[in-house]
mmCIF file of C-alpha atoms in Angstrom:
data_model
loop_
_atom_site.group_PDB
_atom_site.id
_atom_site.type_symbol
_atom_site.label_atom_id
_atom_site.label_comp_id
_atom_site.label_asym_id
_atom_site.label_seq_id
_atom_site.Cartn_x
_atom_site.Cartn_y
_atom_site.Cartn_z
ATOM 1 C CA UNK A 1 182.652 51.794 75.636
ATOM 2 C CA UNK A 2 180.147 53.619 77.498
ATOM 3 C CA UNK A 3 177.092 52.266 75.038
ATOM 4 C CA UNK A 4 176.393 55.541 73.807
ATOM 5 C CA UNK A 5 175.836 56.106 70.019
ATOM 6 C CA UNK A 6 178.620 58.493 68.124
ATOM 7 C CA UNK A 7 175.641 61.182 66.580
ATOM 8 C CA UNK A 8 174.935 61.722 70.229
ATOM 9 C CA UNK A 9 178.804 62.047 71.560
ATOM 10 C CA UNK A 10 179.628 64.713 68.202
ATOM 11 C CA UNK A 11 176.062 66.587 68.676
ATOM 12 C CA UNK A 12 176.882 67.149 72.685
ATOM 13 C CA UNK A 13 180.086 68.199 71.504
ATOM 14 C CA UNK A 14 179.152 70.927 68.907
ATOM 15 C CA UNK A 15 180.832 68.023 66.258
ATOM 16 C CA UNK A 16 179.852 67.904 62.210
ATOM 17 C CA UNK A 17 179.378 63.731 61.801
ATOM 18 C CA UNK A 18 183.521 63.618 60.765
ATOM 19 C CA UNK A 19 184.885 66.416 61.397
ATOM 20 C CA UNK A 20 188.270 65.716 63.388
ATOM 21 C CA UNK A 21 188.369 64.618 67.398
ATOM 22 C CA UNK A 22 192.298 65.379 67.984
ATOM 23 C CA UNK A 23 194.694 64.111 71.005
ATOM 24 C CA UNK A 24 193.874 65.414 74.392
ATOM 25 C CA UNK A 25 190.731 67.220 72.891
ATOM 26 C CA UNK A 26 188.009 66.729 76.177
ATOM 27 C CA UNK A 27 184.595 65.745 75.300
ATOM 28 C CA UNK A 28 181.281 65.146 76.825
ATOM 29 C CA UNK A 29 179.836 61.778 76.882
ATOM 30 C CA UNK A 30 175.808 61.901 77.115
ATOM 31 C CA UNK A 31 173.785 60.057 79.639
ATOM 32 C CA UNK A 32 176.671 57.577 79.920
ATOM 33 C CA UNK A 33 176.881 54.894 82.841
ATOM 34 C CA UNK A 34 179.459 55.266 85.049
ATOM 35 C CA UNK A 35 182.167 52.605 84.680
ATOM 36 C CA UNK A 36 182.687 49.926 87.309
ATOM 37 C CA UNK A 37 185.590 50.074 89.412
ATOM 38 C CA UNK A 38 187.077 46.076 88.450
ATOM 39 C CA UNK A 39 187.438 44.737 92.326
ATOM 40 C CA UNK A 40 191.445 43.482 93.703
ATOM 41 C CA UNK A 41 190.861 40.590 96.087
ATOM 42 C CA UNK A 42 193.585 39.202 97.485
ATOM 43 C CA UNK A 43 194.334 36.232 99.185
ATOM 44 C CA UNK A 44 193.138 36.399 102.973
ATOM 45 C CA UNK A 45 190.898 34.112 105.947
ATOM 46 C CA UNK A 46 190.864 37.058 107.682
ATOM 47 C CA UNK A 47 187.675 38.503 106.459
ATOM 48 C CA UNK A 48 184.835 37.096 107.990
ATOM 49 C CA UNK A 49 182.218 40.045 108.073
ATOM 50 C CA UNK A 50 181.502 42.511 105.924
ATOM 51 C CA UNK A 51 180.856 46.388 108.502
ATOM 52 C CA UNK A 52 178.327 49.262 106.403
ATOM 53 C CA UNK A 53 179.097 52.842 108.128
ATOM 54 C CA UNK A 54 177.877 56.168 106.377
ATOM 55 C CA UNK A 55 180.124 59.246 106.557
ATOM 56 C CA UNK A 56 176.935 61.407 108.529
ATOM 57 C CA UNK A 57 178.148 64.063 106.140
ATOM 58 C CA UNK A 58 176.446 65.270 102.951
ATOM 59 C CA UNK A 59 179.306 65.443 100.587
ATOM 60 C CA UNK A 60 182.606 63.250 100.456
ATOM 61 C CA UNK A 61 185.352 62.064 98.992
ATOM 62 C CA UNK A 62 187.867 59.633 100.072
ATOM 63 C CA UNK A 63 190.992 62.539 100.675
ATOM 64 C CA UNK A 64 188.745 64.581 102.308
ATOM 65 C CA UNK A 65 187.726 61.003 104.968
ATOM 66 C CA UNK A 66 191.467 60.434 104.367
ATOM 67 C CA UNK A 67 192.085 64.234 105.944
ATOM 68 C CA UNK A 68 190.099 64.337 108.964
ATOM 69 C CA UNK A 69 190.989 61.499 109.721
ATOM 70 C CA UNK A 70 194.210 61.678 110.330
ATOM 71 C CA UNK A 71 193.200 64.796 112.474
ATOM 72 C CA UNK A 72 191.474 61.862 114.225
ATOM 73 C CA UNK A 73 194.637 60.469 115.209
ATOM 74 C CA UNK A 74 194.239 57.795 113.326
ATOM 75 C CA UNK A 75 197.300 56.194 111.887
ATOM 76 C CA UNK A 76 197.202 55.238 108.527
ATOM 77 C CA UNK A 77 194.551 58.041 107.795
ATOM 78 C CA UNK A 78 190.695 56.660 106.219
ATOM 79 C CA UNK A 79 189.343 54.167 108.269
ATOM 80 C CA UNK A 80 187.470 52.528 105.645
ATOM 81 C CA UNK A 81 187.769 50.063 103.049
ATOM 82 C CA UNK A 82 185.983 51.509 100.421
ATOM 83 C CA UNK A 83 183.960 54.512 99.863
ATOM 84 C CA UNK A 84 180.950 54.767 97.992
ATOM 85 C CA UNK A 85 180.808 58.223 96.247
ATOM 86 C CA UNK A 86 177.368 59.887 96.324
ATOM 87 C CA UNK A 87 178.318 62.234 92.945
ATOM 88 C CA UNK A 88 179.698 65.150 95.109
ATOM 89 C CA UNK A 89 183.345 67.276 95.147
ATOM 90 C CA UNK A 90 183.705 65.667 91.478
ATOM 91 C CA UNK A 91 183.768 62.437 92.178
ATOM 92 C CA UNK A 92 180.297 60.545 90.115
ATOM 93 C CA UNK A 93 177.491 59.201 91.970
ATOM 94 C CA UNK A 94 178.034 55.450 92.580
ATOM 95 C CA UNK A 95 181.933 55.772 92.544
ATOM 96 C CA UNK A 96 183.334 52.679 94.548
ATOM 97 C CA UNK A 97 186.716 54.687 96.425
ATOM 98 C CA UNK A 98 189.719 51.303 96.776
ATOM 99 C CA UNK A 99 191.129 52.698 100.605
ATOM 100 C CA UNK A 100 195.292 51.667 100.999
ATOM 101 C CA UNK A 101 194.226 50.078 103.970
ATOM 102 C CA UNK A 102 191.996 47.542 101.407
ATOM 103 C CA UNK A 103 194.976 47.479 98.976
ATOM 104 C CA UNK A 104 197.557 46.905 101.834
ATOM 105 C CA UNK A 105 195.238 44.299 103.257
ATOM 106 C CA UNK A 106 195.170 46.344 106.621
ATOM 107 C CA UNK A 107 193.245 46.320 109.588
ATOM 108 C CA UNK A 108 189.839 48.640 109.569
ATOM 109 C CA UNK A 109 189.587 51.777 112.003
ATOM 110 C CA UNK A 110 186.004 51.226 111.244
ATOM 111 C CA UNK A 111 184.228 49.864 114.622
ATOM 112 C CA UNK A 112 186.706 48.620 117.457
ATOM 113 C CA UNK A 113 183.575 47.120 118.833
ATOM 114 C CA UNK A 114 183.188 43.036 117.740
ATOM 115 C CA UNK A 115 187.266 43.174 116.848
ATOM 116 C CA UNK A 116 185.685 44.372 113.899
ATOM 117 C CA UNK A 117 188.968 46.680 112.917
ATOM 118 C CA UNK A 118 190.453 43.226 112.916
ATOM 119 C CA UNK A 119 188.557 41.290 110.470
ATOM 120 C CA UNK A 120 185.557 43.640 109.161
ATOM 121 C CA UNK A 121 185.752 44.759 105.930
ATOM 122 C CA UNK A 122 184.073 48.754 106.706
ATOM 123 C CA UNK A 123 182.866 49.503 103.557
ATOM 124 C CA UNK A 124 180.941 53.503 103.279
ATOM 125 C CA UNK A 125 178.730 55.395 101.583
ATOM 126 C CA UNK A 126 178.580 59.382 101.435
ATOM 127 C CA UNK A 127 175.512 61.012 103.093
ATOM 128 C CA UNK A 128 173.487 61.237 105.976
ATOM 129 C CA UNK A 129 171.894 58.820 106.448
ATOM 130 C CA UNK A 130 169.674 59.299 109.973
ATOM 131 C CA UNK A 131 168.513 62.016 107.117
ATOM 132 C CA UNK A 132 168.377 60.882 103.255
ATOM 133 C CA UNK A 133 168.731 57.610 101.646
ATOM 134 C CA UNK A 134 170.700 56.882 100.221
ATOM 135 C CA UNK A 135 170.812 57.544 96.313
ATOM 136 C CA UNK A 136 170.051 54.188 93.806
ATOM 137 C CA UNK A 137 173.624 54.642 91.968
ATOM 138 C CA UNK A 138 174.677 54.360 96.130
ATOM 139 C CA UNK A 139 172.730 51.598 96.333
ATOM 140 C CA UNK A 140 173.761 49.368 92.838
ATOM 141 C CA UNK A 141 177.581 50.270 93.742
ATOM 142 C CA UNK A 142 176.619 48.398 97.380
ATOM 143 C CA UNK A 143 175.160 45.369 96.298
ATOM 144 C CA UNK A 144 177.787 44.879 93.248
ATOM 145 C CA UNK A 145 180.453 45.660 96.160
ATOM 146 C CA UNK A 146 178.847 43.451 98.894
ATOM 147 C CA UNK A 147 177.816 40.399 96.161
ATOM 148 C CA UNK A 148 181.943 40.630 95.130
ATOM 149 C CA UNK A 149 183.566 40.245 98.386
ATOM 150 C CA UNK A 150 180.825 37.448 100.109
ATOM 151 C CA UNK A 151 181.349 36.059 97.107
ATOM 152 C CA UNK A 152 185.419 36.048 96.975
ATOM 153 C CA UNK A 153 185.959 35.440 100.923
ATOM 154 C CA UNK A 154 183.272 33.263 101.643
ATOM 155 C CA UNK A 155 181.382 35.958 103.998
ATOM 156 C CA UNK A 156 177.694 34.755 105.017
ATOM 157 C CA UNK A 157 175.001 37.258 104.456
ATOM 158 C CA UNK A 158 174.270 37.431 107.917
ATOM 159 C CA UNK A 159 178.059 38.762 108.451
ATOM 160 C CA UNK A 160 176.967 42.082 106.839
ATOM 161 C CA UNK A 161 176.121 44.142 109.326
ATOM 162 C CA UNK A 162 175.122 47.621 110.098
ATOM 163 C CA UNK A 163 177.894 49.428 112.494
ATOM 164 C CA UNK A 164 174.950 50.084 115.312
ATOM 165 C CA UNK A 165 174.480 46.175 114.400
ATOM 166 C CA UNK A 166 177.738 45.367 116.010
ATOM 167 C CA UNK A 167 177.333 44.256 119.818
ATOM 168 C CA UNK A 168 178.577 47.518 121.951
ATOM 169 C CA UNK A 169 179.232 49.661 119.814
ATOM 170 C CA UNK A 170 177.232 52.518 120.363
ATOM 171 C CA UNK A 171 175.769 54.827 117.452
ATOM 172 C CA UNK A 172 173.007 55.337 115.065
ATOM 173 C CA UNK A 173 175.654 54.926 111.869
ATOM 174 C CA UNK A 174 175.042 54.100 108.817
ATOM 175 C CA UNK A 175 171.565 55.994 109.787
ATOM 176 C CA UNK A 176 167.797 54.888 110.261
ATOM 177 C CA UNK A 177 167.461 55.859 107.475
ATOM 178 C CA UNK A 178 169.731 53.077 105.646
ATOM 179 C CA UNK A 179 167.600 50.088 102.766
ATOM 180 C CA UNK A 180 168.151 47.620 105.053
ATOM 181 C CA UNK A 181 165.213 45.601 103.298
ATOM 182 C CA UNK A 182 167.011 46.672 100.001
ATOM 183 C CA UNK A 183 170.115 45.578 101.591
ATOM 184 C CA UNK A 184 168.770 41.688 102.822
ATOM 185 C CA UNK A 185 167.034 41.037 99.912
ATOM 186 C CA UNK A 186 169.739 41.239 97.432
ATOM 187 C CA UNK A 187 172.251 39.168 99.352
ATOM 188 C CA UNK A 188 169.334 36.786 99.980
ATOM 189 C CA UNK A 189 169.880 35.824 96.029
ATOM 190 C CA UNK A 190 173.074 35.029 96.315
#
């Protein structure tokens, strides 16, 4: 499942080959690659854009940002449709968290400018990309998510924008160090 040899798993858990493993026993899986989310796709013709954001925080996860957004008056909580974690607060680096807004196909609360909340899918990456760059795992997950969404919803590459690139937006989001060149290169291949 994780493409890790059984011998490596036994060794990492101080088990002898052939030793019984019990139901519910927790095991360390060394050098395991995180499994990719299967992204649920819903027939819907309203999604015309994808807007990329950063959380502008060093740590984060969907439940924490959801609480913050509720405290700021976002009635439906987390304003994004997807959050890509950076390996903090118990989440995997590059883990894609699917927000309730996506599952319910609700408008976003991530970019008022240009009416993007109504027609744009909001994807945020945990991190402050005015100071740092996304992790390689975050970028891999972002490209996977962009390809999946663009292909299904027929969103052209030029409709994938940073929050700051939306007409009328007054923000630096997703940060001056966000690697747009890499994203554009990947988008040009599909």
